[in-house]
PDB file of C-alpha atoms and ligand atoms in Angstrom:
ATOM      1  CA  UNK A   1      46.601   7.294  67.407  1.00 80.00           C
ATOM      2  CA  UNK A   2      44.950   9.678  64.922  1.00 87.00           C
ATOM      3  CA  UNK A   3      41.147  10.264  65.057  1.00 89.00           C
ATOM      4  CA  UNK A   4      40.443   8.911  61.544  1.00 90.00           C
ATOM      5  CA  UNK A   5      41.508   5.450  62.677  1.00 94.00           C
ATOM      6  CA  UNK A   6      38.863   3.002  63.834  1.00 94.00           C
ATOM      7  CA  UNK A   7      41.105   0.170  64.969  1.00 96.00           C
ATOM      8  CA  UNK A   8      44.736  -0.894  64.753  1.00 97.00           C
ATOM      9  CA  UNK A   9      45.023  -4.272  63.054  1.00 98.00           C
ATOM     10  CA  UNK A  10      48.766  -4.836  63.316  1.00 98.00           C
ATOM     11  CA  UNK A  11      51.055  -2.852  65.609  1.00 98.00           C
ATOM     12  CA  UNK A  12      54.557  -1.731  64.736  1.00 98.00           C
ATOM     13  CA  UNK A  13      55.943  -4.544  66.919  1.00 98.00           C
ATOM     14  CA  UNK A  14      53.759  -7.225  65.317  1.00 98.00           C
ATOM     15  CA  UNK A  15      54.780  -6.054  61.859  1.00 98.00           C
ATOM     16  CA  UNK A  16      58.480  -6.036  62.779  1.00 98.00           C
ATOM     17  CA  UNK A  17      58.171  -9.547  64.208  1.00 98.00           C
ATOM     18  CA  UNK A  18      56.463 -10.962  61.092  1.00 98.00           C
ATOM     19  CA  UNK A  19      58.948  -9.210  58.814  1.00 98.00           C
ATOM     20  CA  UNK A  20      61.811 -10.883  60.715  1.00 98.00           C
ATOM     21  CA  UNK A  21      60.150 -14.283  60.277  1.00 98.00           C
ATOM     22  CA  UNK A  22      59.447 -13.795  56.580  1.00 98.00           C
ATOM     23  CA  UNK A  23      62.978 -12.444  56.012  1.00 98.00           C
ATOM     24  CA  UNK A  24      64.316 -15.653  57.563  1.00 98.00           C
ATOM     25  CA  UNK A  25      62.204 -17.764  55.183  1.00 98.00           C
ATOM     26  CA  UNK A  26      63.452 -15.710  52.236  1.00 98.00           C
ATOM     27  CA  UNK A  27      67.097 -15.893  53.316  1.00 98.00           C
ATOM     28  CA  UNK A  28      66.795 -19.671  53.682  1.00 98.00           C
ATOM     29  CA  UNK A  29      65.071 -20.179  50.360  1.00 98.00           C
ATOM     30  CA  UNK A  30      67.615 -18.108  48.379  1.00 98.00           C
ATOM     31  CA  UNK A  31      70.680 -19.154  50.420  1.00 98.00           C
ATOM     32  CA  UNK A  32      73.895 -18.892  48.387  1.00 97.00           C
ATOM     33  CA  UNK A  33      72.268 -16.621  45.813  1.00 97.00           C
ATOM     34  CA  UNK A  34      71.814 -12.920  45.283  1.00 98.00           C
ATOM     35  CA  UNK A  35      68.292 -11.495  45.327  1.00 98.00           C
ATOM     36  CA  UNK A  36      66.751  -8.579  43.436  1.00 98.00           C
ATOM     37  CA  UNK A  37      63.873  -6.996  45.349  1.00 98.00           C
ATOM     38  CA  UNK A  38      61.469  -5.102  43.132  1.00 98.00           C
ATOM     39  CA  UNK A  39      59.321  -2.628  45.040  1.00 98.00           C
ATOM     40  CA  UNK A  40      56.042  -1.419  43.607  1.00 97.00           C
ATOM     41  CA  UNK A  41      55.804   2.312  44.283  1.00 96.00           C
ATOM     42  CA  UNK A  42      54.621   3.762  46.431  1.00 96.00           C
ATOM     43  CA  UNK A  43      52.842   1.313  48.738  1.00 97.00           C
ATOM     44  CA  UNK A  44      55.682  -1.162  49.218  1.00 98.00           C
ATOM     45  CA  UNK A  45      58.518   1.172  50.233  1.00 97.00           C
ATOM     46  CA  UNK A  46      58.269   0.832  54.017  1.00 98.00           C
ATOM     47  CA  UNK A  47      57.843  -2.910  53.719  1.00 98.00           C
ATOM     48  CA  UNK A  48      60.738  -3.289  51.284  1.00 98.00           C
ATOM     49  CA  UNK A  49      63.199  -1.312  53.382  1.00 98.00           C
ATOM     50  CA  UNK A  50      62.236  -3.093  56.618  1.00 98.00           C
ATOM     51  CA  UNK A  51      62.385  -6.509  54.945  1.00 98.00           C
ATOM     52  CA  UNK A  52      65.681  -5.826  53.182  1.00 98.00           C
ATOM     53  CA  UNK A  53      67.394  -4.986  56.477  1.00 98.00           C
ATOM     54  CA  UNK A  54      66.383  -8.369  57.903  1.00 98.00           C
ATOM     55  CA  UNK A  55      67.456 -10.474  54.929  1.00 98.00           C
ATOM     56  CA  UNK A  56      70.950 -11.874  55.400  1.00 97.00           C
ATOM     57  CA  UNK A  57      71.896 -12.733  51.827  1.00 98.00           C
ATOM     58  CA  UNK A  58      73.074 -10.116  49.290  1.00 98.00           C
ATOM     59  CA  UNK A  59      70.185  -8.011  47.947  1.00 98.00           C
ATOM     60  CA  UNK A  60      69.768  -5.367  45.289  1.00 98.00           C
ATOM     61  CA  UNK A  61      66.664  -3.223  44.766  1.00 96.00           C
ATOM     62  CA  UNK A  62      64.839  -1.705  41.887  1.00 98.00           C
ATOM     63  CA  UNK A  63      61.451   0.017  41.680  1.00 98.00           C
ATOM     64  CA  UNK A  64      58.456   0.102  39.388  1.00 97.00           C
ATOM     65  CA  UNK A  65      55.571   2.530  39.508  1.00 97.00           C
ATOM     66  CA  UNK A  66      52.205   1.614  38.083  1.00 93.00           C
ATOM     67  CA  UNK A  67      48.967   3.389  37.533  1.00 86.00           C
ATOM     68  CA  UNK A  68      45.645   1.651  37.236  1.00 77.00           C
ATOM     69  CA  UNK A  69      42.526   3.031  35.658  1.00 71.00           C
ATOM     70  CA  UNK A  70      39.037   1.710  35.862  1.00 64.00           C
ATOM     71  CA  UNK A  71      36.713   2.573  32.995  1.00 59.00           C
ATOM     72  CA  UNK A  72      33.596   1.644  34.951  1.00 61.00           C
ATOM     73  CA  UNK A  73      33.098   1.891  38.687  1.00 58.00           C
ATOM     74  CA  UNK A  74      33.829  -1.489  40.197  1.00 56.00           C
ATOM     75  CA  UNK A  75      35.340  -2.895  36.999  1.00 62.00           C
ATOM     76  CA  UNK A  76      38.869  -4.279  37.237  1.00 63.00           C
ATOM     77  CA  UNK A  77      41.529  -1.655  36.607  1.00 68.00           C
ATOM     78  CA  UNK A  78      43.748  -1.578  33.572  1.00 82.00           C
ATOM     79  CA  UNK A  79      47.326  -1.522  34.812  1.00 87.00           C
ATOM     80  CA  UNK A  80      50.074   0.449  33.114  1.00 90.00           C
ATOM     81  CA  UNK A  81      53.756   0.938  34.001  1.00 94.00           C
ATOM     82  CA  UNK A  82      54.317   4.615  34.863  1.00 95.00           C
ATOM     83  CA  UNK A  83      57.997   4.215  35.806  1.00 97.00           C
ATOM     84  CA  UNK A  84      59.947   1.204  34.652  1.00 98.00           C
ATOM     85  CA  UNK A  85      62.855  -0.594  36.319  1.00 98.00           C
ATOM     86  CA  UNK A  86      66.255   1.043  35.976  1.00 98.00           C
ATOM     87  CA  UNK A  87      68.062  -2.204  35.219  1.00 98.00           C
ATOM     88  CA  UNK A  88      67.588  -5.502  33.457  1.00 98.00           C
ATOM     89  CA  UNK A  89      66.469  -8.530  35.506  1.00 98.00           C
ATOM     90  CA  UNK A  90      67.659 -11.100  32.992  1.00 98.00           C
ATOM     91  CA  UNK A  91      69.081 -14.159  34.769  1.00 98.00           C
ATOM     92  CA  UNK A  92      68.326 -12.742  38.233  1.00 98.00           C
ATOM     93  CA  UNK A  93      66.358 -14.125  41.161  1.00 98.00           C
ATOM     94  CA  UNK A  94      63.558 -11.610  41.516  1.00 98.00           C
ATOM     95  CA  UNK A  95      61.184 -11.073  44.397  1.00 98.00           C
ATOM     96  CA  UNK A  96      58.270  -8.759  43.698  1.00 98.00           C
ATOM     97  CA  UNK A  97      57.463  -6.788  46.870  1.00 98.00           C
ATOM     98  CA  UNK A  98      53.819  -5.735  47.245  1.00 98.00           C
ATOM     99  CA  UNK A  99      51.912  -3.839  49.911  1.00 98.00           C
ATOM    100  CA  UNK A 100      48.720  -5.839  49.385  1.00 97.00           C
ATOM    101  CA  UNK A 101      47.428  -8.411  46.938  1.00 97.00           C
ATOM    102  CA  UNK A 102      43.698  -7.847  46.650  1.00 96.00           C
ATOM    103  CA  UNK A 103      41.863  -8.868  43.448  1.00 94.00           C
ATOM    104  CA  UNK A 104      45.202 -10.013  42.017  1.00 95.00           C
ATOM    105  CA  UNK A 105      44.921  -7.993  38.794  1.00 93.00           C
ATOM    106  CA  UNK A 106      47.913  -5.755  39.524  1.00 94.00           C
ATOM    107  CA  UNK A 107      50.108  -8.648  40.571  1.00 95.00           C
ATOM    108  CA  UNK A 108      49.164 -10.807  37.610  1.00 95.00           C
ATOM    109  CA  UNK A 109      49.968  -7.986  35.218  1.00 95.00           C
ATOM    110  CA  UNK A 110      53.350  -7.400  36.878  1.00 96.00           C
ATOM    111  CA  UNK A 111      54.193 -11.104  36.931  1.00 97.00           C
ATOM    112  CA  UNK A 112      53.439 -11.478  33.242  1.00 96.00           C
ATOM    113  CA  UNK A 113      55.372  -8.352  32.366  1.00 97.00           C
ATOM    114  CA  UNK A 114      58.442  -9.296  34.426  1.00 98.00           C
ATOM    115  CA  UNK A 115      58.383 -12.941  33.329  1.00 98.00           C
ATOM    116  CA  UNK A 116      58.852 -11.675  29.772  1.00 98.00           C
ATOM    117  CA  UNK A 117      62.250 -10.221  30.777  1.00 98.00           C
ATOM    118  CA  UNK A 118      63.802 -13.648  31.402  1.00 98.00           C
ATOM    119  CA  UNK A 119      64.623 -13.587  35.133  1.00 98.00           C
ATOM    120  CA  UNK A 120      66.126 -16.779  36.572  1.00 98.00           C
ATOM    121  CA  UNK A 121      63.216 -16.926  39.038  1.00 98.00           C
ATOM    122  CA  UNK A 122      60.281 -14.721  39.966  1.00 98.00           C
ATOM    123  CA  UNK A 123      58.189 -14.846  43.143  1.00 98.00           C
ATOM    124  CA  UNK A 124      55.807 -12.623  45.124  1.00 98.00           C
ATOM    125  CA  UNK A 125      56.195 -11.339  48.659  1.00 98.00           C
ATOM    126  CA  UNK A 126      53.393  -9.231  50.129  1.00 98.00           C
ATOM    127  CA  UNK A 127      52.828  -7.494  53.438  1.00 98.00           C
ATOM    128  CA  UNK A 128      49.066  -8.115  53.284  1.00 98.00           C
ATOM    129  CA  UNK A 129      47.045 -10.726  51.458  1.00 98.00           C
ATOM    130  CA  UNK A 130      43.278 -10.313  51.063  1.00 97.00           C
ATOM    131  CA  UNK A 131      42.425 -13.714  49.625  1.00 96.00           C
ATOM    132  CA  UNK A 132      38.647 -13.235  49.981  1.00 95.00           C
ATOM    133  CA  UNK A 133      38.706 -10.583  47.205  1.00 92.00           C
ATOM    134  CA  UNK A 134      40.814 -12.584  44.756  1.00 95.00           C
ATOM    135  CA  UNK A 135      39.493 -12.605  41.180  1.00 95.00           C
ATOM    136  CA  UNK A 136      42.591 -13.840  39.370  1.00 95.00           C
ATOM    137  CA  UNK A 137      44.782 -16.451  40.995  1.00 95.00           C
ATOM    138  CA  UNK A 138      48.389 -15.456  41.616  1.00 97.00           C
ATOM    139  CA  UNK A 139      51.018 -17.504  43.456  1.00 97.00           C
ATOM    140  CA  UNK A 140      51.847 -15.602  46.669  1.00 98.00           C
ATOM    141  CA  UNK A 141      55.009 -17.240  47.975  1.00 98.00           C
ATOM    142  CA  UNK A 142      55.671 -15.080  51.058  1.00 98.00           C
ATOM    143  CA  UNK A 143      53.131 -13.101  53.071  1.00 98.00           C
ATOM    144  CA  UNK A 144      53.188 -11.388  56.443  1.00 98.00           C
ATOM    145  CA  UNK A 145      49.461 -11.222  57.197  1.00 98.00           C
ATOM    146  CA  UNK A 146      46.148 -12.281  55.744  1.00 98.00           C
ATOM    147  CA  UNK A 147      43.349  -9.696  56.182  1.00 97.00           C
ATOM    148  CA  UNK A 148      39.601  -9.528  55.620  1.00 95.00           C
ATOM    149  CA  UNK A 149      37.520  -7.128  53.532  1.00 93.00           C
ATOM    150  CA  UNK A 150      37.927  -3.871  55.478  1.00 93.00           C
ATOM    151  CA  UNK A 151      39.974  -1.115  53.819  1.00 94.00           C
ATOM    152  CA  UNK A 152      43.293  -0.576  55.612  1.00 96.00           C
ATOM    153  CA  UNK A 153      45.982   2.113  55.695  1.00 97.00           C
ATOM    154  CA  UNK A 154      49.448   2.533  57.134  1.00 98.00           C
ATOM    155  CA  UNK A 155      52.917   1.033  56.743  1.00 98.00           C
ATOM    156  CA  UNK A 156      52.852   2.224  53.117  1.00 98.00           C
ATOM    157  CA  UNK A 157      49.167   1.778  52.324  1.00 97.00           C
ATOM    158  CA  UNK A 158      47.198   4.904  51.529  1.00 96.00           C
ATOM    159  CA  UNK A 159      43.764   6.381  51.281  1.00 94.00           C
ATOM    160  CA  UNK A 160      43.965   9.221  48.720  1.00 93.00           C
ATOM    161  CA  UNK A 161      47.750   9.265  49.226  1.00 95.00           C
ATOM    162  CA  UNK A 162      47.474   9.847  52.971  1.00 96.00           C
ATOM    163  CA  UNK A 163      48.349   7.661  55.968  1.00 97.00           C
ATOM    164  CA  UNK A 164      51.254   5.852  54.300  1.00 97.00           C
ATOM    165  CA  UNK A 165      53.582   7.017  57.086  1.00 97.00           C
ATOM    166  CA  UNK A 166      51.684   5.376  59.959  1.00 97.00           C
ATOM    167  CA  UNK A 167      53.949   2.840  61.659  1.00 98.00           C
ATOM    168  CA  UNK A 168      51.030   0.404  62.078  1.00 98.00           C
ATOM    169  CA  UNK A 169      48.300  -1.038  59.825  1.00 98.00           C
ATOM    170  CA  UNK A 170      44.812   0.168  60.715  1.00 98.00           C
ATOM    171  CA  UNK A 171      41.194   0.249  59.607  1.00 96.00           C
ATOM    172  CA  UNK A 172      40.014   3.714  58.595  1.00 91.00           C
ATOM    173  CA  UNK A 173      36.706   5.120  59.836  1.00 88.00           C
ATOM    174  CA  UNK A 174      35.145   5.260  56.407  1.00 74.00           C
ATOM    175  CA  UNK A 175      32.873   2.885  54.723  1.00 56.00           C
ATOM    176  CA  UNK A 176      33.234   3.801  51.105  1.00 54.00           C
ATOM    177  CA  UNK A 177      33.783   1.020  48.618  1.00 53.00           C
ATOM    178  CA  UNK A 178      37.435   0.333  47.913  1.00 52.00           C
ATOM    179  CA  UNK A 179      39.246   2.562  45.350  1.00 49.00           C
TER     180      UNK A 179
HETATM  181  P1  IMP B 201      44.614  -5.542  43.135  1.00 65.29           P
HETATM  182  O1  IMP B 201      45.018  -5.303  41.720  1.00 65.29           O
HETATM  183  O2  IMP B 201      43.126  -5.533  43.310  1.00 65.29           O
HETATM  184  O3  IMP B 201      45.221  -6.765  43.764  1.00 65.29           O
HETATM  185  O4  IMP B 201      45.012  -4.233  43.924  1.00 65.29           O
HETATM  186  C1  IMP B 201      46.140  -4.048  44.598  1.00 65.29           C
HETATM  187  C2  IMP B 201      46.321  -2.563  44.890  1.00 65.29           C
HETATM  188  O5  IMP B 201      45.105  -1.941  45.366  1.00 65.29           O
HETATM  189  C3  IMP B 201      47.297  -2.413  46.023  1.00 65.29           C
HETATM  190  O6  IMP B 201      48.629  -2.364  45.551  1.00 65.29           O
HETATM  191  C4  IMP B 201      46.830  -1.121  46.700  1.00 65.29           C
HETATM  192  O7  IMP B 201      47.411   0.002  46.074  1.00 65.29           O
HETATM  193  C5  IMP B 201      45.343  -1.075  46.459  1.00 65.29           C
HETATM  194  N1  IMP B 201      44.584  -1.558  47.643  1.00 65.29           N
HETATM  195  C6  IMP B 201      43.807  -2.662  47.731  1.00 65.29           C
HETATM  196  N2  IMP B 201      43.272  -2.792  48.950  1.00 65.29           N
HETATM  197  C7  IMP B 201      43.717  -1.755  49.690  1.00 65.29           C
HETATM  198  C8  IMP B 201      43.508  -1.340  51.072  1.00 65.29           C
HETATM  199  O8  IMP B 201      42.804  -1.966  51.884  1.00 65.29           O
HETATM  200  N3  IMP B 201      44.143  -0.202  51.440  1.00 65.29           N
HETATM  201  C9  IMP B 201      44.930   0.540  50.594  1.00 65.29           C
HETATM  202  N4  IMP B 201      45.164   0.183  49.320  1.00 65.29           N
HETATM  203  C10 IMP B 201      44.553  -0.956  48.854  1.00 65.29           C
HETATM  204 MG1   MG B 202      46.914   2.897  46.555  1.00 65.29          MG
END
């Protein structure tokens, strides 16, 4: 373990186990159909690839990158698409893959944007869900873990772009406010 880590919240094995369970739920729910996984760069890449390998129905992927700005410290960020999907999602069953749903602003923006492209269905799957910080309500259909207010890194999640490559999810030894 690296020195900047205070505590491991979810080990590599626990994450793999939950991903298998969630992949089973997803495979059952979309049985007989084809699924488009949309990964939000960069936080969701490890989760998306691990999940996709455990899903046993046909899947395709596409990726979106977003940037969020906050005009005032602590104010909700304005979300903008920095890299759009490569392909249309019209008529497809779409699962939005997130690293974490926190206030819900990012997810709500993405849901509204993608809903406007006429998919057959649209749902959210997140590795982590921090429901205590929710400001706007979003329907999270699949989640691996619920977490509390401490800032976490690893398995795709970053602090200043670092720590994404940790194989576990951990609490960092810093106590700055989030973002
Ligand atoms: P929301 O719009 O507040 O739901 O923010 C979601 C985004 O904030 C996530 O996609 C992450 O990029 C970032 N984020 C929120 N909490 C954490 C955390 O604990 N660690 C790392 N990134 C986080
Ligand atoms: Mg981030």
